[in-house]
Every structure is written in structure tokens, then in C-alpha cells.
Coordinates of C-alpha atoms and ligand atoms in Angstrom, one line a residue:
M1 CA 12.9 -19.4 -6.8
T2 CA 9.7 -19.2 -4.8
K3 CA 9.1 -23.0 -4.8
G4 CA 7.8 -24.2 -1.5
I5 CA 8.7 -21.1 0.4
F6 CA 5.4 -19.8 1.3
P7 CA 3.9 -21.6 4.4
E8 CA 0.9 -23.7 3.7
N9 CA -1.3 -21.4 5.7
F10 CA 0.0 -18.2 4.2
L11 CA -2.8 -15.7 3.9
W12 CA -2.9 -14.4 0.3
G13 CA -5.3 -11.5 0.4
A14 CA -6.4 -8.2 -0.8
S15 CA -7.5 -5.0 1.0
T16 CA -10.0 -2.2 0.9
S17 CA -11.3 0.4 3.4
A18 CA -14.8 1.2 4.4
F19 CA -15.2 4.8 3.2
Q20 CA -13.4 4.1 0.0
V21 CA -15.4 1.0 -1.1
E22 CA -18.8 1.0 0.6
G23 CA -20.9 3.9 -0.5
G24 CA -24.4 3.8 1.0
I25 CA -23.4 6.7 3.3
H26 CA -27.0 7.7 4.0
E27 CA -28.2 4.2 4.6
G28 CA -28.5 1.7 7.5
G29 CA -28.5 4.6 10.0
K30 CA -24.9 5.5 9.2
G31 CA -23.5 8.8 10.5
V32 CA -21.2 11.2 8.7
S33 CA -17.5 10.7 9.0
V34 CA -14.6 13.1 8.6
A35 CA -13.5 11.0 5.6
D36 CA -17.0 11.5 4.0
V37 CA -16.6 15.2 4.4
L38 CA -13.0 15.4 3.2
S39 CA -13.8 13.3 0.2
R40 CA -16.6 15.7 -0.7
T41 CA -14.6 18.9 -0.1
H42 CA -11.3 17.7 -1.6
S43 CA -12.2 18.4 -5.2
A44 CA -15.4 19.0 -7.2
D45 CA -13.9 17.0 -10.0
Y46 CA -13.4 13.8 -7.9
A47 CA -15.8 11.1 -6.8
D48 CA -16.6 11.2 -3.1
S49 CA -17.5 8.4 -0.7
S50 CA -21.3 8.5 -1.2
V51 CA -21.4 5.7 -3.8
A52 CA -17.7 4.7 -4.1
A53 CA -17.7 1.1 -5.4
D54 CA -21.1 0.4 -3.9
F55 CA -19.9 -2.5 -1.9
Y56 CA -22.6 -1.7 0.6
H57 CA -25.2 -3.0 -1.9
R58 CA -23.0 -5.5 -3.8
Y59 CA -21.0 -7.2 -1.1
R60 CA -22.4 -10.6 -2.0
E61 CA -21.5 -10.3 -5.6
D62 CA -18.1 -8.9 -4.6
I63 CA -17.3 -11.6 -2.1
A64 CA -18.2 -14.2 -4.6
L65 CA -15.6 -12.6 -6.9
M66 CA -13.1 -12.7 -4.0
A67 CA -13.8 -16.5 -3.8
E68 CA -13.4 -16.9 -7.5
L69 CA -10.0 -15.0 -7.2
G70 CA -9.2 -17.5 -4.4
L71 CA -8.5 -15.0 -1.7
R72 CA -7.6 -16.6 1.6
S73 CA -7.9 -13.3 3.4
Y74 CA -9.8 -10.0 3.0
R75 CA -8.5 -7.0 4.9
F76 CA -11.2 -4.4 5.3
S77 CA -12.3 -1.8 7.8
I78 CA -15.4 -1.4 9.8
N79 CA -17.0 2.0 9.2
W80 CA -17.0 3.6 12.7
T81 CA -20.0 5.6 11.8
R82 CA -22.1 2.6 10.9
I83 CA -21.6 1.3 14.5
Y84 CA -21.7 4.6 16.3
P85 CA -23.2 7.2 13.9
L86 CA -22.3 10.1 16.1
G87 CA -19.5 8.4 18.1
D88 CA -20.7 9.2 21.6
E89 CA -24.2 7.5 21.8
A90 CA -25.0 5.2 24.6
E91 CA -26.1 2.4 22.3
P92 CA -24.6 1.2 19.0
N93 CA -26.6 1.2 15.7
A94 CA -28.1 -2.3 15.2
E95 CA -28.4 -1.9 11.5
G96 CA -24.7 -1.2 11.1
I97 CA -23.8 -4.2 13.2
A98 CA -26.0 -6.4 11.2
F99 CA -24.4 -5.3 8.0
Y100 CA -20.9 -6.4 9.1
H101 CA -22.4 -9.7 10.4
R102 CA -23.7 -10.3 6.9
V103 CA -20.3 -9.5 5.4
L104 CA -18.7 -11.9 7.8
D105 CA -21.3 -14.6 7.1
E106 CA -20.5 -14.2 3.4
L107 CA -16.7 -14.4 4.0
G108 CA -17.2 -17.4 6.2
R109 CA -19.2 -19.1 3.6
H110 CA -16.3 -18.8 1.2
D111 CA -13.6 -19.6 3.8
I112 CA -12.0 -16.2 3.5
E113 CA -10.2 -15.0 6.7
P114 CA -11.3 -11.5 7.7
I115 CA -8.6 -9.1 8.8
V116 CA -10.4 -6.2 10.3
T117 CA -9.2 -2.6 10.8
L118 CA -11.2 -0.8 13.4
Y119 CA -10.4 2.7 12.2
H120 CA -9.3 3.7 8.7
F121 CA -9.5 7.6 8.5
D122 CA -13.3 7.7 9.3
L123 CA -13.7 9.4 12.6
P124 CA -17.3 10.4 13.3
Q125 CA -17.7 14.0 12.2
H126 CA -19.8 14.6 15.3
L127 CA -16.8 13.9 17.5
E128 CA -14.8 16.4 15.5
D129 CA -17.6 19.0 15.8
A130 CA -18.5 18.5 19.5
Y131 CA -15.1 17.8 21.1
G132 CA -12.4 18.7 18.5
G133 CA -12.0 15.0 17.6
W134 CA -8.6 13.6 18.6
R135 CA -7.7 16.9 20.3
S136 CA -9.9 15.6 23.2
R137 CA -9.4 12.6 25.4
K138 CA -13.1 12.1 25.2
T139 CA -12.5 10.7 21.7
I140 CA -10.2 8.0 23.2
D141 CA -13.0 6.8 25.3
C142 CA -15.4 6.8 22.4
Y143 CA -12.9 4.8 20.3
V144 CA -12.4 2.2 23.1
R145 CA -16.1 1.8 23.5
Y146 CA -16.5 1.3 19.7
A147 CA -13.6 -1.3 19.8
H148 CA -15.4 -3.0 22.7
T149 CA -18.6 -3.3 20.7
C150 CA -16.7 -4.7 17.7
F151 CA -14.9 -7.3 19.9
T152 CA -18.2 -8.3 21.5
E153 CA -20.1 -8.5 18.2
F154 CA -17.5 -9.9 15.9
G155 CA -14.9 -11.4 18.1
A156 CA -16.1 -14.9 17.7
R157 CA -15.4 -14.7 13.9
V158 CA -12.4 -12.3 13.6
R159 CA -9.0 -13.5 14.6
W160 CA -6.9 -10.7 13.0
W161 CA -7.5 -7.1 14.2
Q162 CA -5.9 -3.8 13.4
T163 CA -6.3 -0.8 15.7
I164 CA -5.7 2.2 13.4
N165 CA -4.6 2.5 9.8
E166 CA -1.6 4.7 9.0
Q167 CA -1.8 6.9 12.1
N168 CA 1.6 8.3 11.0
L169 CA 0.3 9.4 7.6
M170 CA -3.2 10.3 8.8
I171 CA -2.0 13.0 11.2
R172 CA -0.3 14.9 8.3
K173 CA -2.4 14.0 5.3
H174 CA -6.0 13.5 6.4
M175 CA -6.3 16.0 9.3
P176 CA -6.2 19.6 8.3
I177 CA -5.5 21.7 11.4
D178 CA -6.8 25.2 11.1
E179 CA -4.1 27.0 13.0
P180 CA -1.8 29.5 11.3
D181 CA 1.0 29.5 13.8
L182 CA 3.3 26.6 13.0
T183 CA 4.5 25.8 16.5
R184 CA 0.9 25.7 17.8
R185 CA -0.3 23.7 14.8
E186 CA 2.3 21.1 15.1
R187 CA 1.8 21.0 18.9
V188 CA -1.9 20.1 18.2
R189 CA -0.9 17.5 15.7
H190 CA 1.3 15.7 18.2
Q191 CA -1.3 15.9 20.9
I192 CA -3.7 14.3 18.5
D193 CA -1.1 11.7 17.7
H194 CA -0.6 11.0 21.4
H195 CA -4.3 10.5 22.0
M196 CA -4.4 8.0 19.1
F197 CA -1.5 6.1 20.7
L198 CA -3.4 5.9 23.9
A199 CA -6.5 4.8 22.0
G200 CA -4.6 2.1 20.1
A201 CA -2.8 0.8 23.3
R202 CA -6.1 0.6 25.2
A203 CA -7.8 -1.3 22.3
I204 CA -4.9 -3.7 22.2
A205 CA -5.1 -4.4 26.0
L206 CA -8.8 -4.7 25.7
C207 CA -8.6 -7.2 22.9
H208 CA -6.1 -9.3 24.8
E209 CA -8.4 -9.4 27.7
M210 CA -11.7 -10.1 25.8
L211 CA -10.3 -12.3 23.0
P212 CA -7.2 -14.1 24.1
E213 CA -7.1 -16.1 20.9
A214 CA -7.1 -13.0 18.7
K215 CA -4.1 -11.1 17.3
I216 CA -4.0 -7.4 17.2
G217 CA -1.6 -4.7 16.1
P218 CA -1.3 -1.3 14.5
T219 CA -0.9 -1.0 10.7
F220 CA 1.3 1.9 9.6
A221 CA 2.5 3.6 6.4
Y222 CA 6.0 2.4 6.0
L223 CA 7.8 5.1 4.0
P224 CA 11.5 4.3 4.3
S225 CA 14.4 6.1 2.8
Y226 CA 17.9 5.4 1.5
P227 CA 20.7 7.8 2.2
A228 CA 21.0 9.9 -1.0
T229 CA 24.8 9.3 -1.0
C230 CA 27.3 7.6 1.3
R231 CA 28.2 10.9 2.8
P232 CA 27.9 10.2 6.6
E233 CA 25.6 13.3 7.0
D234 CA 23.2 11.8 4.4
V235 CA 23.2 8.4 6.2
I236 CA 22.2 10.1 9.5
A237 CA 19.6 12.2 7.6
S238 CA 18.0 9.0 6.2
Q239 CA 18.0 7.5 9.7
D240 CA 16.4 10.7 11.0
A241 CA 13.7 10.5 8.3
D242 CA 12.9 7.0 9.1
N243 CA 12.9 7.5 12.9
L244 CA 10.8 10.7 12.9
Y245 CA 8.2 9.7 10.4
N246 CA 8.1 5.9 10.6
Y247 CA 9.7 4.1 13.5
Y248 CA 8.6 6.5 16.2
L249 CA 5.1 4.9 15.7
T250 CA 6.2 1.3 15.9
D251 CA 8.8 2.0 18.7
I252 CA 6.0 3.6 20.8
H253 CA 3.7 0.6 20.2
V254 CA 6.3 -2.2 20.6
F255 CA 8.4 -0.8 23.4
G256 CA 5.5 0.9 25.2
E257 CA 7.1 4.3 25.5
Y258 CA 8.2 7.3 23.5
P259 CA 11.8 6.7 22.3
S260 CA 14.4 9.3 23.4
Y261 CA 15.1 10.6 19.8
Y262 CA 11.4 11.4 19.5
V263 CA 11.0 13.1 22.9
N264 CA 14.1 15.2 22.2
W265 CA 12.9 16.2 18.8
L266 CA 9.4 17.1 20.0
T267 CA 10.8 19.0 23.0
E268 CA 13.3 20.9 20.8
H269 CA 10.4 22.3 18.7
G270 CA 8.0 22.9 21.6
W271 CA 5.7 20.1 20.3
M272 CA 5.8 17.6 23.1
P273 CA 2.2 16.6 24.0
D274 CA 0.7 16.8 27.4
F275 CA 0.8 13.5 29.3
E276 CA -1.6 12.5 32.1
P277 CA -0.1 10.5 35.0
E278 CA -1.7 7.2 33.7
D279 CA -0.4 7.6 30.1
A280 CA 2.9 5.8 30.6
E281 CA 1.1 2.8 32.1
I282 CA -1.5 2.7 29.3
L283 CA 1.3 2.7 26.6
A284 CA 3.2 0.1 28.3
A285 CA 0.2 -2.2 28.7
G286 CA -0.8 -2.2 25.0
R287 CA 1.8 -4.2 23.1
P288 CA 1.0 -5.5 19.7
D289 CA 1.1 -9.2 18.6
Y290 CA 2.3 -8.4 15.1
I291 CA 3.1 -5.4 12.9
G292 CA 1.0 -4.5 9.9
F293 CA 2.3 -2.2 7.3
N294 CA 1.4 -0.6 4.0
Y295 CA 4.2 -0.4 1.5
Y296 CA 4.1 1.5 -1.8
L297 CA 7.3 3.5 -2.3
T298 CA 10.7 4.6 -0.9
Y299 CA 12.6 7.9 -0.7
A300 CA 16.1 9.1 -0.8
A301 CA 17.1 11.5 1.9
E302 CA 19.9 14.0 2.2
W303 CA 21.1 16.2 5.0
C304 CA 19.0 19.5 5.0
P305 CA 20.7 22.8 6.0
E306 CA 19.2 24.7 9.0
D307 CA 18.2 27.6 6.8
A308 CA 16.3 25.6 4.2
P309 CA 12.5 26.1 3.9
A310 CA 10.6 23.6 6.1
D311 CA 7.9 21.3 5.0
Y312 CA 6.8 19.0 7.8
L313 CA 3.7 17.5 6.0
S314 CA 4.4 16.9 2.4
I315 CA 4.1 13.3 1.2
L316 CA 6.8 13.4 -1.5
H317 CA 8.9 16.4 -0.5
L318 CA 9.4 16.5 3.3
S319 CA 12.0 19.0 4.3
V320 CA 13.0 19.2 7.9
P321 CA 15.8 21.8 8.4
G322 CA 18.8 20.5 10.3
R323 CA 17.7 16.9 9.8
F324 CA 16.8 15.7 6.3
R325 CA 14.9 16.4 3.1
Y326 CA 13.8 14.0 0.4
V327 CA 15.4 14.1 -3.1
D328 CA 14.8 12.0 -6.2
N329 CA 16.3 8.5 -6.3
P330 CA 18.0 8.2 -9.8
Y331 CA 17.9 4.4 -9.6
L332 CA 14.1 4.1 -9.4
V333 CA 11.2 4.8 -11.8
A334 CA 8.1 6.4 -10.4
T335 CA 4.5 5.9 -11.2
E336 CA 2.5 8.5 -13.0
Y337 CA 1.7 9.9 -9.5
G338 CA 5.4 10.2 -8.6
W339 CA 5.6 7.2 -6.3
A340 CA 9.0 5.5 -6.7
I341 CA 8.6 1.8 -7.5
D342 CA 11.0 -0.2 -5.4
P343 CA 10.5 -4.0 -4.9
V344 CA 14.0 -4.5 -3.5
G345 CA 13.1 -1.8 -0.9
F346 CA 10.2 -4.1 0.1
R347 CA 12.6 -6.9 1.1
R348 CA 14.8 -4.4 2.9
S349 CA 11.6 -3.1 4.8
L350 CA 10.8 -6.6 5.9
R351 CA 14.3 -7.1 7.1
E352 CA 14.4 -3.8 9.0
L353 CA 11.1 -4.4 10.8
W354 CA 11.9 -7.9 11.7
Q355 CA 15.4 -7.0 13.0
R356 CA 14.1 -4.1 15.0
Y357 CA 11.1 -5.7 16.6
R358 CA 11.2 -9.5 16.2
L359 CA 7.4 -9.6 15.7
P360 CA 5.6 -11.3 12.8
L361 CA 4.8 -9.1 9.9
M362 CA 1.6 -8.6 7.9
I363 CA 1.5 -6.6 4.6
T364 CA -1.8 -4.9 4.7
E365 CA -1.4 -2.8 1.5
N366 CA 0.8 -2.9 -1.5
G367 CA -0.1 -1.9 -5.1
I368 CA 0.2 0.5 -8.0
G369 CA -2.3 3.3 -8.7
V370 CA -2.8 4.1 -12.3
R371 CA -5.4 5.6 -14.7
E372 CA -6.8 2.8 -16.8
G373 CA -9.8 1.8 -18.8
I374 CA -11.5 -1.0 -20.6
A375 CA -9.8 -2.0 -23.9
E376 CA -11.7 -2.6 -27.1
D377 CA -11.9 -6.3 -26.4
G378 CA -13.8 -5.6 -23.2
R379 CA -10.9 -6.4 -20.9
V380 CA -8.5 -4.5 -18.7
H381 CA -4.9 -5.3 -19.7
D382 CA -3.0 -4.2 -16.6
D383 CA 0.4 -5.8 -17.3
Y384 CA 2.1 -3.0 -15.3
R385 CA 0.2 -4.1 -12.2
I386 CA 1.2 -7.8 -12.7
D387 CA 4.8 -6.6 -13.1
Y388 CA 4.6 -4.5 -9.9
L389 CA 3.0 -7.1 -7.8
R390 CA 5.1 -10.0 -9.1
K391 CA 8.3 -8.2 -8.3
H392 CA 7.2 -7.3 -4.8
I393 CA 5.9 -10.8 -4.1
C394 CA 9.2 -12.2 -5.4
E395 CA 11.1 -10.0 -2.9
M396 CA 8.8 -11.0 -0.1
G397 CA 9.6 -14.6 -1.1
K398 CA 13.3 -13.9 -0.7
A399 CA 12.7 -12.3 2.7
I400 CA 10.9 -15.5 3.8
A401 CA 13.2 -18.0 2.3
M402 CA 16.6 -16.4 2.6
D403 CA 16.3 -14.0 5.5
G404 CA 13.9 -16.3 7.6
I405 CA 11.4 -13.6 8.2
P406 CA 7.9 -14.6 9.5
V407 CA 5.3 -13.0 7.2
I408 CA 1.7 -13.9 8.1
S409 CA -0.1 -12.4 5.1
Y410 CA 0.1 -10.3 2.0
N411 CA -2.8 -8.1 1.1
A412 CA -2.6 -6.3 -2.2
W413 CA -4.3 -2.9 -2.4
T414 CA -7.0 -3.2 -3.6
F415 CA -9.3 -6.0 -4.2
I416 CA -11.6 -3.8 -6.3
D417 CA -11.2 -0.2 -7.6
V418 CA -12.1 2.3 -4.9
V419 CA -12.1 6.0 -4.3
S420 CA -8.4 6.9 -3.8
S421 CA -7.7 8.6 -0.6
S422 CA -6.3 11.6 -2.5
D423 CA -6.9 11.3 -6.2
G424 CA -10.5 10.4 -6.9
F425 CA -11.7 7.3 -8.6
S426 CA -9.5 7.6 -11.7
K427 CA -6.5 6.4 -9.7
R428 CA -7.2 2.7 -9.7
Y429 CA -5.5 -0.1 -7.8
G430 CA -8.0 -3.0 -8.0
F431 CA -7.9 -6.6 -9.4
V432 CA -11.5 -5.9 -10.4
F433 CA -12.3 -2.9 -12.5
V434 CA -15.4 -0.8 -11.5
D435 CA -17.0 0.7 -14.6
R436 CA -17.7 4.2 -13.5
D437 CA -15.8 7.5 -13.8
E438 CA -15.4 10.3 -11.3
L439 CA -18.9 11.8 -11.4
D440 CA -20.8 9.4 -13.6
E441 CA -21.5 6.1 -11.8
R442 CA -22.9 4.3 -14.8
K443 CA -23.8 0.8 -13.8
L444 CA -20.8 0.2 -11.6
A445 CA -20.3 -3.1 -13.5
R446 CA -17.4 -5.3 -12.3
V447 CA -14.8 -6.4 -14.8
P448 CA -11.9 -8.7 -13.6
K449 CA -8.6 -7.3 -14.9
D450 CA -5.8 -9.4 -16.3
S451 CA -4.1 -9.1 -12.9
F452 CA -7.1 -10.9 -11.4
F453 CA -6.4 -14.1 -13.4
W454 CA -2.7 -13.7 -12.7
Y455 CA -3.2 -13.4 -8.9
Q456 CA -5.6 -16.3 -9.1
R457 CA -2.7 -18.5 -10.3
V458 CA -0.4 -17.1 -7.7
I459 CA -2.7 -18.1 -4.9
E460 CA -3.6 -21.4 -6.4
S461 CA 0.1 -22.4 -6.6
N462 CA 0.8 -20.9 -3.1
G463 CA 3.2 -18.4 -4.7
Q464 CA 5.1 -20.8 -6.9
D465 CA 3.6 -19.6 -10.2
L466 CA 4.4 -16.0 -10.5
G467 CA 4.2 -16.0 -14.2
E468 CA 6.7 -15.1 -16.9
G469 CA 9.7 -13.0 -16.3
L470 CA 10.7 -14.2 -12.9
E471 CA 14.4 -14.3 -12.2
Ligands
BGP501 C1 -2.9 4.3 2.0 C2 -4.3 4.2 2.5 C3 -5.3 3.7 1.7 C4 -5.1 4.0 0.2 C5 -3.7 3.9 -0.3 C6 -3.4 4.4 -1.6 O1 -2.3 5.5 2.4 O2 -4.3 3.4 3.7 O3 -6.5 4.1 2.2 O4 -5.8 5.1 -0.3 O5 -2.8 4.5 0.6 O6 -3.3 5.8 -1.6 P1 -4.0 6.8 -2.6 O7 -5.5 6.4 -2.6 O8 -3.9 8.2 -2.0 O9 -3.4 6.6 -3.9

């Protein structure tokens, strides 16, 4: 069914992020990021970012493996603290810039298109300590200057840019706010969110000015829901869940202003952030060229009574009294980490985003996290990953062929095993196995998994050969 439906220039890719893959955190003049600190303090039993997959030292070998896999694109992030170790210095760090030039050289040599995220959870810790991080508008200026440096240095070779990875998830999952009072805490969270919107919009406007040929957009965590039943209240609940935790982000970016449902919700709770007079103009001036999104799972949402306990931050069990709460979807099977696997929901997501925004779409992450190891024959038999990816790619194929949706690129998460953002190194997503465990790095040997050879055929055949079992 996928015959001839993927455009010739379709970017088959894979993804990573800097703090999860690079390691080498004390090298090349790099500063400390909040992601480094969080990965260290998260759990003593988990690997942190200090060695990770050691891409910092092995990027040549790894990019050669990308070439063997046949990748047409590699979506990765620049580590903000390699370019500006503190975040507020006058001059960037030449060694950090040189590292990414080497990475881009290597990708260029193998004809792999770089898709670059400017900021993937790794705010310089110094900005957090000195100014309160995104609480302060100072951080917006530091981010824009960092973006300016990246556009100047790498703009000649990078056509695809992303401003911020998963801002909508980052504000609740990767930013502990030490404030016991709920209203004040959530008020801070939404001020932080507002500042990131301004930063993203300014980076987009700057990119358009400096690099007219380039394309730039946000990439967000798309976590859509179904109504738990066809009860009208559940249908509204599901729409509320999607608006308040997903679409508010893309609405602000694409339409250049806060949507009314969001202003009303924030105001109702006393969470509306402060606006400066120039903010409306900044948001209106930074419209994206495409939408990037990360897709892993879906939810079911039902109406939530006013007197139910609130949980505004949970990943799997959001509960927003008077609006919605997540419940299990009996039609889906979840991964061992509780993420409901939903390839059909992937097609629905592509439809929803296209119908709402009429902008080209890029999948920046999609994959399955599992605990796995090397079998006795020395290989990694990850048939569950092949199954997951095959079904998602098949649904993407239908979205392109039957629904006419323009999809630029599909980047599986991840190219190689990395430190998970929440569950250490044991939760693996890669096409390439890294032989280490949480605290013992062993030799960090690379072992291509069965999915590597499967994806190689998918790319070679431009999506026509998805292997056995395709409907
Ligand atoms: C996204 C992040 C990635 C990655 C992925 C898998 O939220 O953008 O950085 O980590 O999810 O999540 P996890 O590592 O928590 O399983």
C-alpha cells in the first residue's frame, strides 16, 4: 500500500538530543546545563549525561553508521552550553562551535541533511542561578543571541531549524519549580512558558531575516486524546485536554497570539503571565514555516468533576477538575513504561495538525522505549521496535497518500541508544545498541539491532519495503 507514495526527496531520518547522546560534559569548554544537573540528581541508580553514548568522542564512527543505515536526515540538537558555557558571556566558545562544524562536515560528507534543534532541555545552569532562568526576560535575550551565533556559524549548511523542543512538556516535566503555593507555582510556570514563546518567536523572525532560504519552526510533544466515551461531556473534555496541553502551543506560534480559550483558562486560575507592551508584536512576527512534532502515545479523556483532586503536571494521569482527566484506553496496549501504542492515532494526529494549520509537518521523534540486551548470538532482536515503527510508518503513508498531507520528514527516536529523559540508560530506543548499563560504561561498543537492517531496507526502497506483515 505504500508503493510510490513517499516523495522522492522524503527525509527518512533519526533523532537524538545533545545532553542525551554526547557525554564529554567537562570537555571543549562546555558549561553545565540544567539538563546535566537534573540527570545527575534524578536518581542515583540512573546514568547521567556525563558519558551518555559518548557521541562527543565517537561522532565520526556514529555518523559512518548513520550513512550505513542510509539516513537522509539526522535531527539533533546543539548543546547551548557548548556555544555559551554560562549563557550570558560576550563571546561564544570557539571550541564548541568547532565541534558542531566537525559534526556538520561529517554529515555533509555522507550527504545527510542536518535538522537542528537549538534548545532541547539544556538551559545553561548559570542562567538559572543568576537570573532564575526563564523566569527572567534576560534569558530571552541570551537565547536570541545564542540563536544568532548558530545562524551565523552554521546557517550556510543547515536548512532545517527548530527553536525549542517540547516546550509544552518541558514546563511541566523538566522544570521543577520550588514554590509550595499552587497558584503562585503555576503562575511562575506560565510566565516561563510566555518567555519561551517570545524567545521562540524572536528566533523565528531572526532566522527569516538572516537565512531567507532556511525553514524554522517549533517542535512540540503532541499528546492527543480521544473522548473516553461518546458522552458529549467527554468529547468536550477531550477537546479541552488537547487545547490546554497541546494546541495552545501551536496556536500561539501559528496564529501569533494567545487563543481565547487559553487566556480565559489562565485568567480563571490567576495564572495569566505578565505581558510587556511589545509582546503582542513579537508573537505576531514569529510565524513558523512548518510544524515539528514528537509522537509516542495517545490518551483517553473523560469529564472531571469539580471536586476531584487536581494534577496539572502528570504525564500519564493529568486531572484538571471541571475540565478533563485521563483514563485508560481499553483498545490500546501500552509499553512496559505505560505509554499506549497507537499507530492509527498517528494518522489522526497528522490529519488534525494539517487541517488546523495548513503547514507542512515534520515528525521529529517517534519510537518505543524498552529494556533490552544482546542475545546469545551477539545481536539485538528488537522485533517489537520493527513492529511499532512499521505500523506508524504505514499510517503516515496513508496520511500522505489518502489524506494528501504534506509530510517533510520522519525522524525515529533514536538513532542510537541514549540516556532517557526520565528513565536512565536502560530505557532504550535506538537502531544501534550501546553496550553499557546504567553505571558501568564498559566499552560503549556499538551493535546495530535488527531494526537497523529493517530501517535500512525501508529507506533504500523509499518506504515501499516495510517488511512482512503489512496490511
Ligand atoms: C521526548 C524528548 C526526548 C526523549 C523522548 C523519550 O519527550 O524530546 O528527549 O527523551 O521523549 O522520552 P523518555 O526518554 O522519557 O522515554
